[in-house]
Tab-separated table of C-alpha atoms in Angstrom:
chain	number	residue	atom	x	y	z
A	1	UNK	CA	1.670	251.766	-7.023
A	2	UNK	CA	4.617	249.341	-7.548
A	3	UNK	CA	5.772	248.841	-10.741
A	4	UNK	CA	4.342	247.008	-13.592
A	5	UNK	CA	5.889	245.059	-16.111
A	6	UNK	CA	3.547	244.409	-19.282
A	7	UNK	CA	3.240	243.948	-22.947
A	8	UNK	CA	2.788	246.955	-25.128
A	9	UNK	CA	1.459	245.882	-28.700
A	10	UNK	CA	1.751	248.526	-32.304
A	11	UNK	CA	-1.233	248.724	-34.716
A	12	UNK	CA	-0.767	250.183	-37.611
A	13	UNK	CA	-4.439	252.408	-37.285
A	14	UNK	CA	-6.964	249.773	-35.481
A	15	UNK	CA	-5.534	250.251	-31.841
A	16	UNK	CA	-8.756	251.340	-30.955
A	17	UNK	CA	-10.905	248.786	-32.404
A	18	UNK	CA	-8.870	246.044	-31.071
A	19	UNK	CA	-8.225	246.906	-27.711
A	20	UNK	CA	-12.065	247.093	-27.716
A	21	UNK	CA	-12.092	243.467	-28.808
A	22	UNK	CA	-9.541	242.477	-25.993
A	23	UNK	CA	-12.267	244.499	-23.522
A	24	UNK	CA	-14.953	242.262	-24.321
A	25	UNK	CA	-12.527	239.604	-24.180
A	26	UNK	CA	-10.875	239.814	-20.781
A	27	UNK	CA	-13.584	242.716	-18.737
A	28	UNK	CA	-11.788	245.402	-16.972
A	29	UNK	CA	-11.545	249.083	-17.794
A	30	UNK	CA	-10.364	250.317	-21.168
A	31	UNK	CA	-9.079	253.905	-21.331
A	32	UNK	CA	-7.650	255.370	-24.702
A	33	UNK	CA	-5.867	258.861	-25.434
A	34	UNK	CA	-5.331	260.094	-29.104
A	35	UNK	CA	-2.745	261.782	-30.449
A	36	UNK	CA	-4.831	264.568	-30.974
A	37	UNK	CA	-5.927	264.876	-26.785
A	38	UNK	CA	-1.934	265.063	-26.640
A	39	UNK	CA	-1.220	268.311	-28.780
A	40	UNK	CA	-2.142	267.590	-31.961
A	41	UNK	CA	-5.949	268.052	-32.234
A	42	UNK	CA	-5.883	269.444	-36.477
A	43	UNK	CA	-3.158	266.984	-37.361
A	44	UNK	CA	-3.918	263.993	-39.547
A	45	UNK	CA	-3.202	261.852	-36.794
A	46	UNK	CA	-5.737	263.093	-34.447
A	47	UNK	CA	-7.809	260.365	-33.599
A	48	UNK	CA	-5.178	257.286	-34.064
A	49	UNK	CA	-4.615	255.971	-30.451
A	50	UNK	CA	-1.137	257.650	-28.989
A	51	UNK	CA	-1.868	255.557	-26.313
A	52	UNK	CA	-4.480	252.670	-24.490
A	53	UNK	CA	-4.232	250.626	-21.397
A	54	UNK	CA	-6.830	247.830	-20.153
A	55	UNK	CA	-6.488	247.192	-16.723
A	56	UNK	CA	-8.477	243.808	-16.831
A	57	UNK	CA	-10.623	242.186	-13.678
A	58	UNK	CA	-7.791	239.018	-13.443
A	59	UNK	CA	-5.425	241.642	-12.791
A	60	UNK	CA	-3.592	242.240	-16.391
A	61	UNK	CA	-2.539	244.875	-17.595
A	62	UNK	CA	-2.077	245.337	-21.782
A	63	UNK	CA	-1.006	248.843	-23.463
A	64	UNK	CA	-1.201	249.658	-27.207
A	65	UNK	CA	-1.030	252.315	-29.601
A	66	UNK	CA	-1.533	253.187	-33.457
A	67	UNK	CA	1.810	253.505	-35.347
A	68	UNK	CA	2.522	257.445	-36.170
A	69	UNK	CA	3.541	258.539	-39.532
A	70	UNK	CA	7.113	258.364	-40.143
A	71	UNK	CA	7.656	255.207	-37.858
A	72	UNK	CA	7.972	251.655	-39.450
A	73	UNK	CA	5.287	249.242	-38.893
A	74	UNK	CA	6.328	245.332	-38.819
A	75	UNK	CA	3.723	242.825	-37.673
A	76	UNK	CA	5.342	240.355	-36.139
A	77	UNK	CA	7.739	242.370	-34.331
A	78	UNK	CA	5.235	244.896	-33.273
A	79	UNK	CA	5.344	243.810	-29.302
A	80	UNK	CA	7.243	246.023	-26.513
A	81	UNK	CA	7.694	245.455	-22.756
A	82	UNK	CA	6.552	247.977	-20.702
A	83	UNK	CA	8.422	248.940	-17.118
A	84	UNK	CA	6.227	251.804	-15.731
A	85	UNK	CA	4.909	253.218	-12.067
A	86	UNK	CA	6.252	255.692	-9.381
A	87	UNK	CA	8.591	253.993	-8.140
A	88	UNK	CA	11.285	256.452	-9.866
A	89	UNK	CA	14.627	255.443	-8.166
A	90	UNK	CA	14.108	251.392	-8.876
A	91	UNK	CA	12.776	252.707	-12.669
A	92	UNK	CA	15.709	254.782	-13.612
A	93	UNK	CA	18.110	251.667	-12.605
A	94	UNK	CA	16.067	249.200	-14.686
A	95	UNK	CA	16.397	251.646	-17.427
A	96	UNK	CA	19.775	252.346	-16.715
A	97	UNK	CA	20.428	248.570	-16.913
A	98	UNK	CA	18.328	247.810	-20.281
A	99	UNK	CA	19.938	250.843	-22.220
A	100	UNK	CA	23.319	249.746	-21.242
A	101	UNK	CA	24.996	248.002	-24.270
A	102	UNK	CA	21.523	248.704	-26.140
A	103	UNK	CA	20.305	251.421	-28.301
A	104	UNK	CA	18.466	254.339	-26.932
A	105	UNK	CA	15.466	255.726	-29.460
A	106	UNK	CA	13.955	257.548	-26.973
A	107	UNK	CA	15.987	259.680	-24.479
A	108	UNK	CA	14.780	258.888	-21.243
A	109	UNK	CA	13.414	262.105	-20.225
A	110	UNK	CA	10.168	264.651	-19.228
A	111	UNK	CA	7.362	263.958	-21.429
A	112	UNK	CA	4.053	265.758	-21.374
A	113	UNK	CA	2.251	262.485	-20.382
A	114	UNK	CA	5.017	261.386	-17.870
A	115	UNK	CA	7.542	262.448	-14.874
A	116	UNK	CA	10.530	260.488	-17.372
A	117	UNK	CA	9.885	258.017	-19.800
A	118	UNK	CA	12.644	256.346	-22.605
A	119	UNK	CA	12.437	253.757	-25.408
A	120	UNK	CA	15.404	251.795	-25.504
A	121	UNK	CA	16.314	248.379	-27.318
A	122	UNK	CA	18.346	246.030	-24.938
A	123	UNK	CA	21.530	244.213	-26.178
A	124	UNK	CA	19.913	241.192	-26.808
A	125	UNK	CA	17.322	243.475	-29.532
A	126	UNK	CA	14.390	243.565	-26.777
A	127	UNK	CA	12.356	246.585	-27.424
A	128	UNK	CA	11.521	248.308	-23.987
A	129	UNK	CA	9.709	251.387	-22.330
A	130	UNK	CA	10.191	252.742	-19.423
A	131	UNK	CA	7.660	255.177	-18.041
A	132	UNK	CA	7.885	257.059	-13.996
A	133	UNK	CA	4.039	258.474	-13.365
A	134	UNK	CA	1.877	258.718	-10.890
């Protein structure tokens, strides 16, 4: 797969419900893990969306999630680009090149869904993720 550039949108606790709505809008195929299918299945975050992707029929890709507890929710500023495939050396030097002169608040490193993935926000206040998976 080559990589992907796309927007990733924050919901506060209707991920679900409206990346539903942008099913019916654009077609495609709509999957959607909770928080709780990632290691927390008791918590009181269980079934808010840790993460959704529609991979649409035109070809578009759009990724979302609910907002955990502890992180700030802003609408309006509630948008991230997303960098992810399996291309891993061209990934790490985007990343590389975003973090540089930004603000790293996610080490870009092994995750349980992922080979590496990072948050970073570039120096021009661009939030980003970068995700290697196959």
């Amino acid at each position: 797969m080559a990589s992907r550039l796309n927007p990733y949108l924050s919901f506060e606790d209707n991920a679900r419900q409206a990346m539903e709505f942008y099913e019916t809008v654009f077609g495609g195929k709509l999957t959607v893990h909770t928080f709780g299918s990632f290691g927390a299945p008791d918590g009181p975050e269980a079934e808010k969306v840790m993460h959704a992707q529609l991979d649409t029929d035109g070809g578009y890709t759009l990724m979302a999630s609910d907002t955990p507890e502890g992180m700030e929710y802003q609408p309006g500023t509630n948008i991230t680009v997303s960098l992810s495939g399996d291309d891993a050396d061209d990934l790490r030097t985007y990343w590389d090149k975003l973090s540089a002169g930004g603000t790293v608040t996610v080490p870009f490193e092994k995750q349980a869904w992922a080979d590496e993935f990072g948050c970073c926000i570039d120096k021009f206040g661009i939030p980003w993720m970068v995700n290697i998976g196959h």
